[in-house]
Amino acid sequence: MLTFLLRRLAVAILVAMTVLTLSFMLTRLSGDLAISIAGPNATQEDVALIRAAYGLDRPLVVQYLDWVGRAAVGDFGTSYFFRERVADLIAQRMPITLTLGLVGLGIALLVSIPLGILAAVREGSWVDRGVMLVALVGQAMPSFWLGLLLMILLGLQLGWLPISGTGSWEHYVMPGIVLAFSAIPALMRLTRSGMIEALSSDYIRTARAKGLSRLSILGKHALRNAAIPVVSIAAVQLGFMLGGSIVIETVFALHGVGYLAWESISKNDFPVVQAVVLVLALIYIGLTLLADLLNAALDPRLRAS
Amino acid sequence: MSGAVLVPAGAAGGAPRWLRSLGLALGLLIVGLVAFAAVFGPSLVPHDPFAQDLGNRLAVPVWMEGGSWTHPLGTDQLGRDYLARLVYGARISMVIGLATVIASGLIGTTLGVLGGFFGGRVDDAVLFVITCRLSIPVVLVALAVVGLMGSSFTLVILVLGLLLWDRFAVVARSTTMQVRNLDYVAAAWCAGASRAAILWREVLPNIATHLAVVATLEMALAILLEAALSFLGLGVPPPLPSWGLMIAEAKDYMFFSPWVIMIPGIALFVLVFGINLLGDGLRDMLGTQDAR
């Protein structure tokens, strides 16, 4: 178990280092950063001034080591546009994105687990087919478009929810529903196939033979085994959702990290962009690590490999 | 290594055969229709998708009161014919979807086959690259790259192609591992075939069907992502009528005339739905239940 843990941790750290390098390279793609920051109307002197002010005149290697050294202690520099420390900007907005992610995941689990179980219990029936159709529809739904549709329906015509903004808990409902849509198909399919596998196993037959009630078989025996992969995939899905929330936050003007990233991209605010990419990647790496450990803890068979 | 990441969901549905083939047929029909529109549509529709007519802005579609057959789907906020833009947009979606799948398929298949075939250190390296790729937030990075380098059609394809190869790699790797140990590969070894010949003639043809299923999924994803990027203003540049861009441009009018976002949105949904149906049908037909 300890070697598994250490190896998994070492891989996570290596991946984090790679992403650190990639996020640095990402913002250097356009060639000369100073020209992009200065804008189209800048003179040669302006560009030179900016280059010196932001330390862009140093060799690339020095800039890279500087970024790695600072990022390692949580210092991502200062935003060009907001004139604030990038770490503070991200810290201010992270709770909003995390709330949205958790709301989305909560809704996704509430929908996909019962439907997945239902489809598995009635495998091959019309219920099952209906559930699989829901998965296909969810997969094909463009999230930003669904967001706009909900705005028209729930916001304007029914007037149940605020159309956009960050003020109250109600502002999280519509974006949460939209975000949940992206995770529902995968979670539902996984619950369904896990339950089908569990229900056809020997221990369920034993439980049936003992005369246990249907509910107890489903809940206590089958679900508990089917839940293992669902729990770990849910953690991974949360990582995907945080990364994908940029579209939804922009649609609903929800001022989280995704919205910050979108603003920074359109304003050429590179320190913020590279920091957000790094932070979201690190969260994802942490969540997958958690998922693997959880998996290993719940399922002893995995530890051996 | 990271089991949780590499086991996405699913098994095939338990639907009867005729229903499955119905799904496949419907998927083929949708994709075929959109492909037809993409190839021939622009020359069949009498209007120019770029021609503005400011005197005739936001004309309503034919099924609404005051609509006319001159502009069956109405016109947009600049008076451009919506049908002409919609069929031209089909071309953009299809080209981006196909080009992305070709690029990402090449990258992912190469990596996956190498890892699965050679195993050991090579496989460790491949798994590491896949893990790194999965930890990168796709939408954010794509937006950032396009934002930095300026939006263009080619750049969107390039960025998506370089980002969406992960599932190809995962599936190519696991299927290659299975095929590698089969008897006919052993027979080829014994017959003195070279590694390259075995990869090319034995392994690739036998994992191709699995890769075809992945290709449909990735094509659907690429089309959705392009629309999202264009919607956020960092994808295909205007005045090109990408469906995502059409929705973005129509957004300001959606509360008064919802059809302006309904038409391109439904087109997008139906195309992606059709491609997914095709993929599901293909998977069921080939019995490759583990391909996802």
XYZ file of C-alpha atoms in Angstrom:
597
model
C 0.000 0.000 0.000
C 2.797 2.394 0.912
C 4.688 1.821 -2.348
C 1.472 2.335 -4.289
C 0.878 5.590 -2.445
C 4.406 6.862 -2.952
C 4.476 5.943 -6.626
C 1.138 7.575 -7.235
C 2.323 10.711 -5.420
C 5.564 10.832 -7.421
C 3.608 10.652 -10.679
C 1.302 13.433 -9.483
C 4.277 15.666 -8.702
C 5.884 14.960 -12.077
C 2.622 15.783 -13.848
C 2.343 18.997 -11.841
C 5.879 19.999 -12.867
C 5.046 19.332 -16.521
C 1.892 21.418 -16.317
C 3.881 24.200 -14.651
C 6.202 24.234 -17.644
C 3.345 24.011 -20.138
C 1.446 26.916 -18.624
C 4.606 29.025 -18.905
C 5.127 28.016 -22.529
C 1.469 28.673 -23.284
C 1.752 32.411 -22.686
C 4.999 32.625 -24.665
C 3.340 31.187 -27.770
C 2.533 34.494 -29.357
C 6.198 35.447 -29.586
C 6.738 38.857 -28.047
C 4.509 39.363 -25.024
C 5.475 43.019 -24.651
C 4.040 43.880 -28.075
C 0.735 42.190 -27.248
C 0.507 43.968 -23.900
C 1.409 47.372 -25.346
C -1.377 47.106 -27.905
C -1.491 48.095 -31.560
C -0.884 51.841 -31.091
C 2.252 51.606 -28.960
C 5.570 53.099 -30.012
C 8.923 51.308 -29.937
C 9.774 53.061 -26.654
C 6.527 51.953 -25.014
C 7.246 48.354 -25.917
C 10.801 48.596 -24.606
C 9.516 50.174 -21.390
C 6.957 47.392 -20.864
C 9.531 44.766 -21.680
C 11.828 46.107 -18.954
C 9.046 46.732 -16.442
C 7.714 43.171 -16.625
C 11.143 41.576 -16.832
C 10.466 40.301 -20.338
C 13.914 41.444 -21.509
C 15.564 38.669 -19.516
C 16.537 35.376 -21.160
C 13.639 32.908 -21.420
C 15.358 30.429 -19.110
C 15.702 33.050 -16.370
C 12.049 34.035 -16.789
C 11.052 30.382 -16.591
C 13.070 29.667 -13.444
C 11.715 32.851 -11.904
C 8.128 31.701 -12.635
C 8.755 28.212 -11.290
C 10.442 29.514 -8.149
C 7.672 31.979 -7.391
C 4.805 29.664 -8.360
C 6.189 27.022 -5.999
C 5.526 29.353 -3.064
C 2.173 30.551 -4.425
C 3.366 33.859 -5.854
C 1.989 34.256 -9.385
C 3.042 37.871 -9.862
C 0.838 40.898 -10.395
C -2.035 41.243 -12.830
C -1.353 43.746 -15.633
C -4.968 44.811 -15.755
C -6.308 44.562 -12.200
C -3.052 45.755 -10.616
C -3.547 43.192 -7.878
C -1.639 40.116 -6.832
C -2.769 37.239 -9.053
C -2.896 34.874 -6.079
C -5.346 37.235 -4.318
C -7.507 37.576 -7.433
C -7.781 33.801 -7.749
C -8.375 33.315 -4.020
C -11.229 35.840 -4.082
C -13.003 34.094 -6.930
C -12.247 30.465 -6.204
C -15.127 30.050 -3.688
C -17.616 30.976 -6.419
C -16.215 28.462 -8.890
C -15.973 25.771 -6.217
C -19.564 26.407 -5.139
C -20.709 26.171 -8.741
C -18.717 22.962 -9.240
C -20.147 21.346 -6.104
C -23.705 22.434 -6.931
C -23.244 21.017 -10.436
C -21.820 17.759 -9.130
C -24.596 17.493 -6.534
C -27.307 17.898 -9.149
C -25.511 15.473 -11.478
C -25.302 12.793 -8.776
C -28.916 13.318 -7.689
C -30.060 12.762 -11.257
C -27.659 10.142 -12.527
C -27.502 7.664 -9.640
C -31.266 7.033 -9.284
C -31.711 6.946 -13.067
C -28.716 4.669 -13.470
C -30.068 2.260 -10.842
C -33.522 2.355 -12.384
C -32.104 1.544 -15.823
C -30.036 -1.318 -14.409
C -32.943 -2.856 -12.496
C -35.139 -2.692 -15.562
C -32.371 -3.570 -17.997
C -33.566 -3.820 -21.580
C -36.962 -2.273 -20.849
C -38.372 0.988 -22.139
C -37.246 2.673 -18.921
C -33.687 1.610 -19.653
C -33.903 2.882 -23.203
C -35.364 6.168 -22.006
C -32.504 6.618 -19.572
C -29.915 5.901 -22.254
C -31.671 8.418 -24.481
C -31.342 11.012 -21.711
C -27.604 10.264 -21.644
C -27.339 10.780 -25.405
C -29.301 14.024 -25.236
C -27.121 15.291 -22.401
C -24.013 14.448 -24.383
C -25.195 16.397 -27.410
C -26.425 19.500 -25.568
C -24.224 22.555 -26.140
C -23.812 23.929 -22.605
C -23.822 27.613 -23.523
C -26.985 27.165 -25.580
C -28.736 25.268 -22.793
C -27.773 28.182 -20.526
C -29.439 30.673 -22.838
C -32.559 28.483 -23.125
C -32.854 28.280 -19.339
C -32.440 32.057 -19.137
C -35.358 32.538 -21.524
C -37.536 29.900 -19.852
C -36.791 30.080 -16.116
C -35.522 33.641 -16.042
C -37.708 35.608 -18.401
C -40.921 33.661 -19.018
C -41.430 32.029 -15.629
C -39.434 34.571 -13.643
C -38.288 31.955 -11.124
C -34.574 32.661 -11.157
C -32.274 35.651 -11.750
C -30.882 35.706 -15.283
C -27.258 36.473 -14.460
C -24.906 37.773 -11.797
C -23.369 36.541 -8.546
C -25.549 37.912 -5.710
C -27.437 35.075 -4.010
C -27.779 31.285 -3.917
C -30.404 31.524 -6.643
C -27.706 32.657 -9.034
C -26.105 29.228 -8.792
C -29.162 27.174 -9.746
C -29.222 27.662 -13.514
C -25.433 27.491 -14.017
C -25.433 24.439 -11.739
C -28.040 22.674 -13.877
C -26.092 23.453 -17.040
C -22.820 22.271 -15.528
C -24.486 19.091 -14.249
C -25.536 18.222 -17.810
C -21.907 17.717 -18.791
C -21.353 15.113 -16.062
C -24.703 13.311 -16.084
C -24.172 11.047 -19.144
C -20.887 9.575 -17.881
C -22.060 9.144 -14.282
C -25.358 7.621 -15.362
C -23.757 5.097 -17.720
C -21.253 4.146 -15.051
C -23.917 3.658 -12.361
C -25.980 1.593 -14.757
C -23.187 -0.702 -15.923
C -21.838 -1.044 -12.372
C -25.263 -2.018 -11.056
C -25.877 -4.480 -13.890
C -22.559 -6.149 -13.144
C -23.213 -6.202 -9.401
C -26.757 -7.537 -9.800
C -25.559 -10.499 -11.854
C -22.830 -11.468 -9.379
C -22.728 -14.452 -7.055
C -23.136 -12.535 -3.805
C -26.384 -11.053 -5.023
C -27.658 -14.506 -5.889
C -26.708 -15.578 -2.377
C -28.507 -12.606 -0.908
C -31.586 -13.431 -2.950
C -31.405 -17.036 -1.882
C -31.276 -15.938 1.754
C -34.595 -14.228 1.118
C -33.408 -10.660 1.719
C -35.765 -7.929 0.639
C -35.354 -6.345 -2.768
C -34.537 -2.980 -1.245
C -31.870 -4.380 1.006
C -30.272 -6.262 -1.879
C -30.200 -3.143 -4.036
C -29.101 -0.707 -1.376
C -26.837 -2.707 0.889
C -25.209 -5.114 -1.526
C -25.367 -4.033 -5.139
C -25.133 -0.260 -4.758
C -22.237 -0.446 -2.355
C -20.149 -2.266 -4.926
C -21.336 -0.268 -7.881
C -20.614 2.966 -6.003
C -16.832 2.484 -5.909
C -16.118 3.556 -9.493
C -18.877 6.177 -9.358
C -17.293 7.883 -6.351
C -13.889 8.074 -7.971
C -15.222 9.193 -11.343
C -17.289 11.841 -9.542
C -14.057 13.315 -8.165
C -12.524 13.328 -11.626
C -15.686 14.829 -13.112
C -15.527 17.643 -10.568
C -12.063 18.446 -11.915
C -13.383 18.499 -15.490
C -16.322 20.653 -14.410
C -14.098 23.249 -12.732
C -12.032 23.428 -15.918
C -15.144 23.653 -18.076
C -16.960 26.192 -15.934
C -15.303 29.022 -17.888
C -18.003 28.819 -20.566
C -20.872 28.698 -18.091
C -19.486 31.434 -15.837
C -19.136 33.664 -18.873
C -22.678 32.965 -20.073
C -24.185 33.720 -16.656
C -21.718 36.497 -15.715
C -20.884 34.533 -12.580
C -17.672 36.115 -11.351
C -15.640 33.029 -10.539
C -12.208 31.904 -11.665
C -13.485 30.965 -15.126
C -14.909 34.425 -15.675
C -11.618 35.882 -14.435
C -9.753 33.743 -16.961
C -12.014 34.838 -19.806
C -11.616 38.509 -18.874
C -7.855 38.106 -18.633
C -7.617 36.348 -21.985
C -9.514 39.129 -23.718
C -7.340 41.755 -21.979
C -4.002 40.037 -22.651
C -3.441 39.716 -18.910
C -0.986 36.827 -19.154
C 0.095 36.382 -15.523
C -3.523 35.686 -14.608
C -4.098 33.328 -17.530
C -1.087 31.143 -16.810
C -1.862 31.095 -13.088
C -5.496 30.032 -13.632
C -4.431 27.256 -16.032
C -1.931 26.050 -13.444
C -4.311 26.237 -10.472
C -7.133 24.410 -12.280
C -4.694 21.743 -13.461
C -3.348 21.324 -9.932
C -6.858 20.926 -8.550
C -7.540 18.286 -11.186
C -4.313 16.461 -10.352
C -5.233 16.565 -6.656
C -8.727 15.246 -7.349
C -7.517 12.337 -9.503
C -4.966 11.480 -6.824
C -7.774 11.506 -4.283
C -9.899 9.364 -6.579
C -7.139 6.781 -6.958
C -6.460 6.642 -3.238
C -10.172 6.342 -2.547
C -10.379 3.555 -5.075
C -7.474 1.744 -3.490
C -8.912 2.175 -0.028
C -12.345 0.912 -1.068
C -11.194 -1.872 -3.343
C -8.236 -3.881 -1.999
C -7.781 -5.667 -5.329
C -6.443 -2.488 -6.919
C -3.602 -2.039 -4.452
C -1.730 -5.023 -5.769
C -1.306 -3.675 -9.302
C -1.003 4.040 -12.714
C -4.047 6.238 -12.577
C -6.843 3.774 -12.979
C -9.590 6.228 -12.223
C -8.674 8.506 -15.087
C -8.415 5.849 -17.674
C -11.719 4.056 -17.216
C -14.469 6.253 -18.629
C -17.981 4.975 -18.319
C -20.181 2.602 -19.984
C -21.498 -0.497 -21.566
C -23.811 -0.923 -24.482
C -27.532 -0.550 -24.003
C -29.761 -3.544 -23.701
C -32.029 -2.494 -26.507
C -33.277 -5.043 -29.037
C -31.550 -5.314 -32.374
C -34.102 -3.438 -34.456
C -34.034 -0.497 -32.091
C -30.265 -0.346 -32.168
C -30.206 -0.347 -35.933
C -32.937 2.297 -35.852
C -30.560 4.504 -33.850
C -27.764 3.797 -36.275
C -30.020 4.553 -39.239
C -31.216 7.800 -37.668
C -27.630 8.797 -36.931
C -26.588 8.031 -40.512
C -29.542 9.989 -41.842
C -28.748 13.077 -39.731
C -25.044 13.053 -40.486
C -25.747 12.378 -44.154
C -28.188 15.279 -44.389
C -25.816 17.700 -42.669
C -22.939 16.504 -44.843
C -25.108 17.057 -47.918
C -25.989 20.557 -46.693
C -22.325 21.240 -46.009
C -21.210 20.213 -49.494
C -24.062 21.363 -51.725
C -26.104 23.688 -49.486
C -24.282 26.940 -50.164
C -24.766 26.549 -53.917
C -28.430 25.533 -53.570
C -29.519 28.410 -51.337
C -30.151 31.469 -53.487
C -28.808 33.964 -50.932
C -25.238 34.936 -50.076
C -24.497 34.173 -46.394
C -22.413 37.352 -46.133
C -24.712 39.805 -47.952
C -26.177 42.325 -45.512
C -29.548 43.968 -45.942
C -29.988 46.463 -43.124
C -33.499 47.321 -44.309
C -34.601 43.763 -43.594
C -33.113 42.990 -40.185
C -34.435 40.093 -38.047
C -37.104 39.066 -40.557
C -39.086 36.210 -38.995
C -39.032 32.619 -40.302
C -41.727 31.407 -42.668
C -43.789 29.528 -40.018
C -44.272 32.677 -37.931
C -46.732 35.431 -38.702
C -45.282 37.789 -41.287
C -42.685 35.298 -42.492
C -42.097 34.711 -46.186
C -40.486 32.104 -48.423
C -37.882 34.628 -49.572
C -36.081 34.004 -46.282
C -37.447 30.648 -45.010
C -35.500 30.884 -41.739
C -35.630 34.674 -41.537
C -32.650 37.014 -41.399
C -30.166 37.929 -38.680
C -29.401 41.267 -36.989
C -27.594 42.469 -40.129
C -30.281 41.253 -42.518
C -28.255 38.253 -43.703
C -30.278 35.224 -44.830
C -30.386 32.768 -41.914
C -30.783 29.645 -44.054
C -27.739 30.548 -46.142
C -25.721 31.129 -42.985
C -26.997 27.918 -41.414
C -25.926 25.693 -44.321
C -22.591 27.485 -44.582
C -22.215 26.910 -40.846
C -22.783 23.180 -41.418
C -19.722 23.252 -43.670
C -17.658 24.909 -40.932
C -18.776 22.416 -38.270
C -18.158 19.397 -40.490
C -14.733 20.569 -41.667
C -13.629 21.403 -38.125
C -14.961 18.097 -36.810
C -13.293 15.992 -39.525
C -9.983 17.850 -39.525
C -9.743 17.707 -35.733
C -10.462 13.981 -35.722
C -7.791 13.333 -38.355
C -5.167 15.322 -36.441
C -6.034 14.022 -32.983
C -6.537 10.496 -34.318
C -3.018 10.455 -35.757
C -1.456 11.726 -32.534
C -3.501 9.577 -30.170
C -3.292 6.372 -32.191
C 0.471 6.671 -32.613
C 0.999 7.196 -28.890
C -1.463 4.506 -27.845
C -0.219 1.853 -30.260
C 3.406 2.484 -29.296
C 2.602 2.227 -25.595
C 0.396 -0.815 -25.956
C 2.701 -2.660 -28.345
C 6.068 -2.097 -26.718
C 4.955 -1.936 -23.080
C 7.507 -1.352 -20.316
C 9.257 2.011 -20.300
C 7.622 3.150 -23.532
C 4.205 2.444 -22.064
C 5.068 4.294 -18.844
C 6.066 7.322 -20.908
C 2.861 7.164 -22.970
C 0.723 6.855 -19.838
C 2.523 9.840 -18.358
C 1.863 11.964 -21.443
C -1.825 10.955 -21.352
C -2.050 11.844 -17.657
C -0.488 15.249 -18.298
C -2.845 15.925 -21.164
C -5.889 15.003 -19.047
C -4.877 17.411 -16.293
C -4.877 20.356 -18.706
C -8.217 22.204 -18.795
C -9.088 21.947 -22.500
C -11.517 24.834 -22.938
C -9.341 27.242 -20.982
C -6.150 26.381 -22.846
C -7.882 26.486 -26.224
C -9.351 29.897 -25.400
C -5.990 31.174 -24.175
C -4.118 30.011 -27.285
C -6.687 31.486 -29.650
C -6.782 34.680 -27.581
C -3.005 35.003 -27.787
C -2.508 34.156 -31.429
C -5.652 35.710 -32.859
C -8.721 33.766 -33.909
C -8.594 31.899 -37.182
C -10.201 28.833 -38.701
C -6.912 26.922 -39.004
C -5.803 27.740 -35.480
C -9.034 26.349 -34.007
C -8.485 23.052 -35.858
C -4.845 22.933 -34.800
C -5.584 23.633 -31.141
C -8.445 21.133 -30.938
C -6.404 18.532 -32.814
C -3.540 18.933 -30.374
C -5.854 18.700 -27.352
C -8.440 16.023 -28.146
C -6.263 12.948 -28.738
C -6.488 11.513 -25.226
C -9.344 9.071 -25.811
C -7.730 7.819 -29.038
C -4.550 7.123 -27.092
C -6.352 5.361 -24.233
C -8.395 3.129 -26.525
C -5.561 2.453 -28.991
C -3.320 1.482 -26.074
C -5.723 -0.937 -24.415
C -6.892 -2.557 -27.650
C -3.318 -2.938 -28.912
C -2.452 -4.700 -25.663
C -5.270 -7.192 -26.288
C -4.410 -7.735 -29.941
C -0.680 -8.097 -29.235
C -1.262 -11.340 -27.359
C -3.533 -12.968 -29.906
C -2.588 -16.023 -31.903
C -2.399 -14.433 -35.323
C 0.154 -11.917 -34.076
C 2.209 -14.780 -32.681
C 1.849 -16.494 -36.050
C 3.110 -13.380 -37.810
C 6.116 -13.274 -35.483
C 6.864 -16.879 -36.280
C 6.523 -16.194 -39.985
C 9.347 -13.700 -39.518
C 7.371 -10.494 -39.988
C 9.087 -7.297 -38.874
C 7.740 -5.134 -36.045
C 6.607 -2.496 -38.493
C 4.793 -5.075 -40.594
C 3.054 -6.509 -37.551
C 1.981 -3.060 -36.372
C 0.790 -2.039 -39.803
C -0.788 -5.279 -41.025
C -1.923 -7.092 -37.881
C -2.462 -4.567 -35.103
C -3.828 -1.483 -36.842
C -6.539 -3.186 -38.927
C -7.776 -4.991 -35.829
C -8.099 -1.939 -33.626
C -9.496 0.243 -36.421
C -13.130 -0.442 -35.542
C -12.590 0.656 -31.944
C -10.870 3.795 -33.191
C -13.792 4.527 -35.518
C -16.116 4.614 -32.506
C -13.756 6.998 -30.703
C -13.601 9.117 -33.848
C -17.361 9.731 -33.761
C -17.220 10.744 -30.095
C -14.283 13.075 -30.664
C -15.863 14.604 -33.761
C -18.976 15.409 -31.746
C -16.837 16.887 -28.977
C -14.758 18.954 -31.421
C -17.901 20.421 -33.003
C -19.314 21.330 -29.578
C -16.012 22.867 -28.485
C -15.632 24.908 -31.665
C -19.142 26.263 -31.152
C -18.339 27.149 -27.534
C -15.085 28.869 -28.512
C -16.781 30.808 -31.297
C -19.618 31.685 -28.933
C -17.103 33.238 -26.543
C -15.570 35.211 -29.416
C -12.350 33.191 -29.492
C -13.006 30.648 -32.195
C -13.866 31.088 -35.832
C -13.718 34.830 -36.576
C -16.725 36.797 -37.941
C -18.236 37.162 -40.489
C -17.891 33.375 -40.959
C -21.234 31.840 -39.957
C -20.127 29.287 -37.356
C -23.201 28.077 -35.453
C -21.624 29.096 -32.148
C -20.908 32.551 -33.502
C -24.464 32.837 -34.868
C -25.797 32.113 -31.363
C -23.427 34.686 -29.859
C -24.466 37.367 -32.346
C -28.149 36.590 -31.836
C -27.893 36.533 -28.034
C -28.850 40.204 -27.610
C -32.157 39.603 -29.391
C -33.072 36.245 -27.849
C -35.526 37.609 -25.275
C -37.660 39.230 -27.964
C -37.199 36.758 -30.780
C -36.090 33.402 -29.300
C -35.972 31.767 -32.751
C -32.674 33.556 -33.479
C -30.874 31.314 -31.008
C -33.197 28.331 -31.478
C -32.329 27.752 -35.143
C -28.514 27.493 -34.922
C -28.772 25.823 -31.491
C -31.097 23.091 -32.717
C -28.867 22.537 -35.753
C -25.871 22.097 -33.463
C -27.723 19.790 -31.095
C -29.144 17.622 -33.875
C -25.782 17.217 -35.615
C -23.964 16.252 -32.417
C -26.833 13.957 -31.415
C -26.678 12.304 -34.826
C -22.930 11.756 -34.640
C -23.277 10.238 -31.161
C -26.094 7.964 -32.359
C -23.870 6.867 -35.200
C -21.053 6.125 -32.757
C -23.320 4.192 -30.399
C -24.830 2.210 -33.250
C -21.401 1.457 -34.638
C -20.195 0.256 -31.248
C -23.196 -2.010 -30.731
C -22.935 -3.386 -34.233
C -19.262 -4.209 -33.827
C -19.781 -5.508 -30.326
C -16.968 -3.337 -29.038
C -18.530 -2.646 -25.697
C -15.284 -1.600 -24.067
C -14.456 1.144 -26.509
C -15.655 3.949 -24.322
